[in-house]
Amino acid sequence: MRRALTGSLRARLLWFLLAAIVLAAGAQALVAYRTVLAEADDIFDYHMQQMALSLRAGLPPSAAVGGIGTGEQNFDFVVQVWTAEGVRIFESAEDAALPQLAVLGFADVHARGTTYRVFSMQTRGLVIQVAQDMAARRHMAGTLALRTIAPVALMAPLLMLVVWWVVSRSLAPVARVRKQVASRQADDLSPVSEENLPEEVRPLVQELNLLFDRVRHAFDAQKHFVADAAHELRSPLAALKLQVQGLQRAPDDASRDLAVSRLVAGIDRATRLVEQMLALARHEASMAAGAKPEPVDLSEVARLAVSDAVAAAQARGIDIGIAHADAAVVNGQSEALRMLLRNLLENAIKYTPIEGRVDIGITRQSDAAELTVDDSGPGLPPDERERVLDRFYRSGETQAPGSGLGLAIVKSIADLHGATVALDQSPSLGGLRVLVRFPAGRGV
């Protein structure tokens, strides 16, 4: 039973409501009994007082009067009359065992194993006592209380059926949602119907639909990633095969060296493509897992990213560094932000001419933090600045080898951090400027 109460909302509601009905009926019976008993006390006290007053004028001052016979004794009401000298001149029942010294007014007296309510009054040298057994009052109060609670007791089963019906009808939408989810196939991520759901259940179903939507997007992204990867790997693998064949057919050492250099370059490009694809897949997996954000210093991220890219920049004689850095901290994932900036720097170094320049800027504003990467390269035409953020898209000016995934990874990481990515012409170096803006709502 304990497991049923803690595991089933329906059983818990039914038990609590039925227990409330039983307790309410018991409380009503108790209140009715106490009320009726108090009213009976008032009524019977009044009757006892009136009985004593009626006897006051009907008895002689000192005449002895015999009581009723033994067979006619009635201990519910007992009447005794005493003279001022303590002589009992009248009793309505033998062996009543009431005290001879009466307390004028009302008093409770224990006699014959029960409690009597006694009213005593003195008049014309006589003391009149009228007593009633309290058990009679309690019996009458119990009878009246039972009559009062009887309709409730008779209606309780019907009320319990009504409660059961109402609870079952109220929880029917929950059972319907459970059946919808239980009957689904593993790949069915369509939204659960929110029709006719109570306000307490609708938020749960809405969150469930949001979860389904996130999982569906993750599956779609995975399918697109696999399709794009299969398409993009086909070309470099085919090129490697041709280069190996060229190496096999090389007639002399010079041709063989040229074929080897082309093969190494092709392997480097394929390796870079696979690394970029794995980085994108790993990042999307972390997004799907819901990694918890933490405070990240953008200046520290910039220093780490520059250390990662400085070797490639020095190989081409490119001046790379942090031109301006305000103190800015955002909530996010430090490794993901380092990957974002590293991809921006690698992209800038790749397209910047030899002995060019790449600058990093970090600006703290009242409502945002901005991260910029400027280069002295040729830049991008305005109509391609949005398209280069797509996967595997490369600019029509193939100035340098690449996979078309670098800026796509940047866009994915920026979306994870609630940031925006904008491409424009660099006002300081004349090439391309990439601006990543972190709004204040993300914990800047």
Coordinates of C-alpha atoms in Angstrom, one line a residue:
M1 CA 0.0 0.0 0.0
R2 CA 2.8 2.4 0.8
R3 CA 4.3 1.8 -2.6
A4 CA 0.9 2.5 -4.3
L5 CA 0.5 5.7 -2.3
T6 CA 4.0 7.0 -3.3
G7 CA 4.0 5.7 -6.9
S8 CA 0.5 6.5 -8.1
L9 CA -0.9 10.0 -8.1
R10 CA -4.4 8.6 -8.7
A11 CA -4.2 6.3 -5.7
R12 CA -2.7 9.0 -3.6
L13 CA -5.5 11.4 -4.4
L14 CA -8.2 8.8 -3.8
W15 CA -6.8 7.8 -0.4
F16 CA -6.4 11.3 0.8
L17 CA -9.8 12.4 -0.4
L18 CA -11.6 9.3 1.1
A19 CA -9.7 9.8 4.4
A20 CA -10.8 13.4 4.4
I21 CA -14.4 12.3 3.9
V22 CA -14.2 9.9 6.8
L23 CA -12.5 12.4 9.1
A24 CA -15.0 15.1 8.2
A25 CA -17.9 12.7 9.0
G26 CA -16.3 11.8 12.3
A27 CA -15.7 15.4 13.2
Q28 CA -19.3 16.2 12.3
A29 CA -20.5 13.4 14.6
L30 CA -18.4 14.6 17.5
V31 CA -19.5 18.2 17.1
A32 CA -23.1 17.1 16.8
Y33 CA -22.8 14.9 19.9
R34 CA -21.2 17.7 22.0
T35 CA -23.8 20.2 20.7
V36 CA -26.8 18.0 21.4
L37 CA -25.4 17.1 24.9
A38 CA -25.0 20.8 25.8
E39 CA -28.5 21.5 24.6
A40 CA -29.9 18.5 26.5
D41 CA -28.2 19.7 29.7
D42 CA -29.8 23.1 29.4
I43 CA -33.2 21.7 28.7
F44 CA -33.1 19.0 31.4
D45 CA -31.7 21.5 34.0
Y46 CA -34.7 23.8 33.2
H47 CA -37.1 20.9 33.6
M48 CA -35.6 19.9 36.9
Q49 CA -35.8 23.4 38.1
Q50 CA -39.5 23.6 37.1
M51 CA -40.2 20.3 38.7
A52 CA -38.8 21.5 42.0
L53 CA -40.8 24.7 41.8
S54 CA -44.0 22.8 41.1
L55 CA -43.4 20.6 44.2
R56 CA -42.8 23.7 46.4
A57 CA -46.5 24.5 46.7
G58 CA -47.8 20.9 46.8
L59 CA -46.1 19.6 50.0
P60 CA -47.0 20.4 53.7
P61 CA -44.3 22.0 55.7
S62 CA -43.4 18.9 57.8
A63 CA -45.8 16.1 56.9
A64 CA -44.0 12.8 56.2
V65 CA -45.0 11.4 52.8
G66 CA -44.1 7.9 51.6
G67 CA -42.4 7.2 48.4
I68 CA -43.5 5.1 45.4
G69 CA -43.3 1.3 45.5
T70 CA -40.3 -0.7 44.8
G71 CA -41.7 -2.0 41.5
E72 CA -42.3 1.5 40.3
Q73 CA -38.8 2.9 41.0
N74 CA -37.3 5.0 38.3
F75 CA -33.7 6.2 38.7
D76 CA -33.7 8.5 35.7
F77 CA -35.4 11.1 37.8
V78 CA -35.2 11.0 41.6
V79 CA -37.1 13.4 43.9
Q80 CA -36.4 13.8 47.6
V81 CA -37.8 16.2 50.1
W82 CA -36.1 17.0 53.5
T83 CA -37.1 19.0 56.5
A84 CA -34.8 21.6 57.9
E85 CA -33.9 19.2 60.7
G86 CA -32.7 16.6 58.1
V87 CA -35.7 14.3 58.2
R88 CA -36.6 12.9 54.7
I89 CA -40.3 13.2 54.3
F90 CA -40.5 12.1 50.6
E91 CA -38.5 10.1 48.1
S92 CA -39.5 8.9 44.6
A93 CA -37.1 6.0 44.7
E94 CA -35.7 3.8 47.4
D95 CA -32.0 3.5 47.9
A96 CA -31.3 6.5 45.7
A97 CA -28.2 7.2 48.0
L98 CA -28.3 11.0 47.4
P99 CA -26.5 13.1 50.0
Q100 CA -28.6 14.5 52.8
L101 CA -26.7 17.7 53.0
A102 CA -27.8 19.4 49.8
V103 CA -25.9 22.1 48.0
L104 CA -28.5 24.6 46.9
G105 CA -28.6 25.0 43.2
F106 CA -27.1 22.6 40.6
A107 CA -24.4 20.0 41.5
D108 CA -23.0 16.7 40.2
V109 CA -23.2 13.8 42.6
H110 CA -21.7 10.3 42.3
A111 CA -24.1 7.6 43.6
R112 CA -25.0 4.0 42.7
G113 CA -22.0 3.8 40.3
T114 CA -23.1 6.7 38.2
T115 CA -23.3 10.5 38.1
Y116 CA -26.5 12.4 39.0
R117 CA -27.3 16.0 38.1
V118 CA -29.0 17.4 41.3
F119 CA -31.0 20.5 41.7
S120 CA -31.7 21.6 45.3
M121 CA -33.9 24.4 46.6
Q122 CA -35.1 25.4 50.1
T123 CA -38.7 26.7 50.7
R124 CA -41.0 26.9 53.8
G125 CA -38.6 24.9 55.9
L126 CA -38.2 22.1 53.3
V127 CA -35.4 21.2 51.0
I128 CA -36.5 19.8 47.7
Q129 CA -34.0 17.7 45.6
V130 CA -34.6 16.7 42.0
A131 CA -31.9 14.5 40.4
Q132 CA -31.4 12.9 37.0
D133 CA -29.0 10.2 35.9
M134 CA -26.4 11.8 33.4
A135 CA -26.4 8.5 31.5
A136 CA -29.9 9.3 30.2
R137 CA -28.7 12.6 28.9
R138 CA -25.7 11.0 27.2
H139 CA -27.9 8.3 25.7
M140 CA -30.2 10.9 24.3
A141 CA -27.4 13.0 22.9
G142 CA -25.8 9.9 21.3
T143 CA -29.2 9.0 19.7
L144 CA -29.7 12.5 18.3
A145 CA -26.1 12.8 17.1
L146 CA -26.5 9.4 15.3
R147 CA -29.7 10.6 13.7
T148 CA -27.9 13.7 12.5
I149 CA -24.9 11.9 11.1
A150 CA -26.9 9.0 9.6
P151 CA -27.6 10.9 6.3
V152 CA -24.0 11.7 5.9
A153 CA -23.0 8.0 6.6
L154 CA -25.5 6.9 4.0
M155 CA -24.2 9.4 1.4
A156 CA -20.6 8.7 2.1
P157 CA -20.3 5.7 -0.3
L158 CA -22.0 7.8 -3.1
L159 CA -19.7 10.7 -2.3
M160 CA -16.7 8.3 -2.5
L161 CA -17.9 7.1 -5.9
V162 CA -18.2 10.7 -7.1
V163 CA -14.7 11.4 -5.8
W164 CA -13.3 8.3 -7.6
W165 CA -15.1 9.4 -10.9
V166 CA -13.8 13.0 -10.6
V167 CA -10.2 11.9 -9.9
S168 CA -10.3 9.4 -12.8
R169 CA -11.7 11.9 -15.2
S170 CA -9.2 14.6 -14.1
L171 CA -6.2 12.2 -14.6
A172 CA -7.5 10.8 -17.9
P173 CA -5.4 13.3 -20.0
V174 CA -2.3 12.1 -18.1
A175 CA -3.1 8.5 -19.0
R176 CA -3.7 9.6 -22.6
V177 CA -0.2 11.2 -22.8
R178 CA 1.3 8.1 -21.3
K179 CA -0.3 5.9 -23.9
Q180 CA 0.9 8.3 -26.7
V181 CA 4.4 8.1 -25.5
A182 CA 4.3 4.3 -24.8
S183 CA 2.9 3.5 -28.2
R184 CA 5.6 5.4 -30.1
Q185 CA 8.4 3.9 -32.2
A186 CA 12.0 4.7 -31.2
D187 CA 12.4 7.1 -34.1
D188 CA 9.1 8.9 -33.6
L189 CA 9.9 12.3 -32.2
S190 CA 6.8 14.2 -33.2
P191 CA 5.2 16.5 -30.5
V192 CA 2.8 15.1 -28.0
S193 CA -0.7 16.5 -28.2
E194 CA -1.4 19.2 -25.6
E195 CA -5.2 19.2 -26.3
N196 CA -7.4 19.3 -23.2
L197 CA -4.5 19.0 -20.8
P198 CA -4.9 20.6 -17.3
E199 CA -2.6 23.5 -16.5
E200 CA -0.6 21.4 -14.1
V201 CA 0.3 18.9 -16.7
R202 CA 0.7 21.1 -19.8
P203 CA 4.1 22.5 -18.8
L204 CA 5.5 18.9 -18.4
V205 CA 4.2 18.0 -21.9
Q206 CA 5.6 21.2 -23.3
E207 CA 9.0 20.5 -21.9
L208 CA 8.8 16.9 -23.2
N209 CA 8.0 18.3 -26.7
L210 CA 11.0 20.7 -26.4
L211 CA 13.2 17.7 -25.5
F212 CA 11.8 15.8 -28.5
D213 CA 12.6 18.8 -30.7
R214 CA 16.2 19.0 -29.4
V215 CA 16.7 15.3 -30.0
R216 CA 15.2 15.6 -33.4
H217 CA 17.5 18.5 -34.3
A218 CA 20.5 16.5 -33.0
F219 CA 19.5 13.5 -35.1
D220 CA 19.0 15.7 -38.2
A221 CA 22.4 17.4 -37.6
Q222 CA 24.0 14.0 -37.3
K223 CA 22.4 12.8 -40.5
H224 CA 23.4 15.9 -42.4
F225 CA 26.9 15.6 -40.9
V226 CA 27.3 12.0 -42.1
A227 CA 25.9 12.9 -45.5
D228 CA 28.2 15.9 -45.9
A229 CA 31.2 14.0 -44.6
A230 CA 30.6 11.2 -47.1
H231 CA 30.4 13.7 -49.9
E232 CA 33.4 15.8 -48.8
L233 CA 35.7 12.8 -48.1
R234 CA 35.1 11.4 -51.5
S235 CA 37.0 14.1 -53.3
P236 CA 40.2 14.1 -51.2
L237 CA 40.3 10.3 -51.2
A238 CA 40.0 10.2 -54.9
A239 CA 42.7 12.8 -55.2
L240 CA 45.0 10.7 -52.9
K241 CA 44.4 7.7 -55.1
L242 CA 45.3 9.6 -58.2
Q243 CA 48.4 11.0 -56.6
V244 CA 49.5 7.5 -55.5
Q245 CA 49.0 6.3 -59.1
G246 CA 51.0 9.3 -60.3
L247 CA 53.8 8.3 -57.9
Q248 CA 53.8 4.8 -59.2
R249 CA 54.1 6.0 -62.8
A250 CA 56.8 8.6 -62.1
P251 CA 59.6 8.0 -64.7
D252 CA 62.4 9.7 -62.8
D253 CA 63.4 11.0 -59.4
A254 CA 62.2 14.5 -60.1
S255 CA 58.7 13.4 -61.1
R256 CA 58.7 11.0 -58.1
D257 CA 59.7 13.8 -55.7
L258 CA 56.9 16.1 -57.1
A259 CA 54.4 13.3 -56.8
V260 CA 55.5 12.6 -53.2
S261 CA 55.1 16.3 -52.3
R262 CA 51.7 16.4 -53.8
L263 CA 50.7 13.2 -52.0
V264 CA 51.9 14.7 -48.6
A265 CA 50.0 17.9 -49.3
G266 CA 46.9 15.8 -50.1
I267 CA 47.3 13.8 -46.9
D268 CA 47.7 17.0 -44.9
R269 CA 44.5 18.4 -46.5
A270 CA 42.6 15.1 -45.8
T271 CA 43.9 15.1 -42.2
R272 CA 42.9 18.7 -41.7
L273 CA 39.4 17.9 -43.1
V274 CA 39.0 14.9 -40.8
E275 CA 40.2 16.9 -37.8
Q276 CA 37.7 19.7 -38.5
M277 CA 34.9 17.3 -39.0
L278 CA 35.7 15.5 -35.7
A279 CA 35.9 18.8 -33.9
L280 CA 32.5 19.8 -35.3
A281 CA 31.0 16.4 -34.3
R282 CA 32.6 16.7 -30.8
H283 CA 31.3 20.2 -30.3
E284 CA 27.7 19.2 -31.4
A285 CA 27.8 16.3 -29.1
S286 CA 28.7 18.6 -26.2
M287 CA 25.8 20.8 -27.1
A288 CA 23.4 17.9 -27.1
A289 CA 24.8 16.7 -23.7
G290 CA 24.0 20.1 -22.2
A291 CA 27.4 20.9 -20.7
K292 CA 27.2 23.4 -17.9
P293 CA 28.5 26.9 -18.5
E294 CA 31.2 28.4 -16.4
P295 CA 32.8 31.9 -16.2
V296 CA 35.4 32.3 -19.0
D297 CA 37.9 35.2 -19.3
L298 CA 38.0 36.2 -23.0
S299 CA 41.5 37.7 -22.6
E300 CA 42.9 34.3 -21.4
V301 CA 41.1 32.6 -24.3
A302 CA 42.8 35.0 -26.7
R303 CA 46.2 34.3 -25.2
L304 CA 45.8 30.6 -25.5
A305 CA 44.4 30.8 -29.1
V306 CA 47.4 33.0 -30.2
S307 CA 49.8 30.5 -28.7
D308 CA 48.1 27.8 -30.8
A309 CA 48.4 29.8 -34.0
V310 CA 51.7 31.6 -33.6
A311 CA 53.7 28.8 -35.3
A312 CA 51.6 28.9 -38.5
A313 CA 51.7 32.7 -38.5
Q314 CA 55.5 32.8 -38.1
A315 CA 55.9 30.3 -40.9
R316 CA 54.3 32.9 -43.2
G317 CA 55.8 36.0 -41.6
I318 CA 52.4 37.2 -40.4
D319 CA 52.3 39.6 -37.4
I320 CA 49.7 38.2 -35.0
G321 CA 48.7 39.5 -31.6
I322 CA 46.1 41.1 -29.3
A323 CA 45.6 44.7 -30.3
H324 CA 43.1 45.6 -27.6
A325 CA 41.7 43.6 -24.7
D326 CA 39.2 44.9 -22.1
A327 CA 38.3 42.8 -19.0
A328 CA 35.4 40.7 -20.2
V329 CA 34.1 37.5 -18.7
V330 CA 31.3 35.4 -20.3
N331 CA 29.4 32.3 -19.2
G332 CA 30.3 29.4 -21.5
Q333 CA 32.8 26.6 -22.2
S334 CA 36.4 27.7 -22.3
E335 CA 37.6 24.9 -24.7
A336 CA 34.8 25.6 -27.1
L337 CA 35.6 29.4 -27.1
R338 CA 39.3 28.6 -27.6
M339 CA 38.3 26.4 -30.6
L340 CA 36.2 29.3 -31.9
L341 CA 39.0 31.8 -31.8
R342 CA 41.6 29.3 -33.0
N343 CA 39.5 28.6 -36.1
L344 CA 39.1 32.4 -36.8
L345 CA 42.9 32.9 -36.5
E346 CA 43.7 29.9 -38.7
N347 CA 41.2 31.2 -41.3
A348 CA 42.7 34.7 -41.2
I349 CA 46.3 33.3 -41.4
K350 CA 45.4 31.1 -44.3
Y351 CA 44.0 33.9 -46.4
T352 CA 46.3 36.7 -45.3
P353 CA 49.2 37.4 -47.7
I354 CA 52.8 36.7 -46.5
E355 CA 54.1 39.3 -44.0
G356 CA 50.5 40.4 -43.4
R357 CA 48.8 41.2 -40.1
V358 CA 46.1 39.7 -37.9
D359 CA 44.8 41.5 -34.9
I360 CA 42.5 40.4 -32.0
G361 CA 40.3 42.8 -30.2
I362 CA 38.2 42.4 -27.0
T363 CA 35.8 45.2 -26.2
R364 CA 33.6 45.4 -23.1
Q365 CA 30.4 47.4 -23.5
S366 CA 27.5 48.1 -21.2
D367 CA 25.2 45.5 -22.8
A368 CA 27.7 43.1 -24.5
A369 CA 31.2 41.9 -25.0
E370 CA 32.7 41.9 -28.5
L371 CA 35.5 39.7 -29.8
T372 CA 37.0 40.8 -33.2
V373 CA 39.5 39.3 -35.6
D374 CA 40.9 41.6 -38.3
D375 CA 43.3 40.6 -41.1
S376 CA 45.0 42.3 -43.9
G377 CA 43.8 39.8 -46.5
P378 CA 41.6 40.3 -49.5
G379 CA 38.4 40.0 -47.5
L380 CA 35.1 38.6 -48.9
P381 CA 32.5 39.9 -51.3
P382 CA 29.3 41.1 -49.4
D383 CA 27.2 38.4 -51.1
E384 CA 29.3 35.6 -49.6
R385 CA 29.7 36.8 -46.1
E386 CA 26.7 34.9 -44.9
R387 CA 27.2 31.8 -47.0
V388 CA 30.7 31.1 -45.7
L389 CA 29.2 30.3 -42.4
D390 CA 27.5 27.2 -43.9
R391 CA 29.2 23.8 -43.8
F392 CA 31.6 22.9 -46.5
Y393 CA 31.1 26.2 -48.3
R394 CA 34.2 27.9 -49.7
S395 CA 34.5 31.2 -51.3
G396 CA 34.7 31.3 -55.1
E397 CA 38.2 32.7 -54.9
T398 CA 40.1 29.6 -53.9
Q399 CA 43.2 31.4 -52.6
A400 CA 44.1 28.7 -50.1
P401 CA 43.2 25.1 -49.4
G402 CA 40.5 24.3 -46.9
S403 CA 37.6 22.2 -46.0
G404 CA 34.9 24.9 -45.5
L405 CA 34.3 23.9 -41.9
G406 CA 36.2 26.5 -40.0
L407 CA 33.6 29.2 -40.0
A408 CA 30.8 26.7 -39.6
I409 CA 32.4 25.5 -36.4
V410 CA 32.7 29.2 -35.3
K411 CA 29.0 29.7 -36.0
S412 CA 28.0 26.5 -34.1
I413 CA 30.0 27.5 -31.0
A414 CA 28.6 31.0 -31.1
D415 CA 25.1 29.7 -31.2
L416 CA 25.8 27.6 -28.2
H417 CA 26.9 30.7 -26.3
G418 CA 24.0 32.8 -27.5
A419 CA 26.4 35.0 -29.5
T420 CA 26.1 36.4 -33.0
V421 CA 28.7 36.2 -35.8
A422 CA 29.0 39.0 -38.3
L423 CA 31.5 39.4 -41.2
D424 CA 32.5 42.8 -42.6
Q425 CA 35.4 44.7 -44.0
S426 CA 38.1 45.5 -41.5
P427 CA 38.3 49.3 -40.8
S428 CA 41.8 49.1 -39.6
L429 CA 43.5 46.5 -41.8
G430 CA 41.3 46.5 -44.9
G431 CA 40.7 42.8 -45.0
L432 CA 38.0 40.8 -43.3
R433 CA 36.7 41.5 -39.9
V434 CA 34.8 38.8 -38.0
L435 CA 32.8 40.1 -35.0
V436 CA 31.5 37.7 -32.3
R437 CA 29.1 39.5 -30.0
F438 CA 28.1 38.1 -26.6
P439 CA 25.0 39.7 -25.2
A440 CA 24.7 40.7 -21.6
G441 CA 21.9 38.2 -21.1
R442 CA 24.4 35.4 -21.4
G443 CA 26.3 36.5 -18.3
V444 CA 28.8 39.1 -19.6

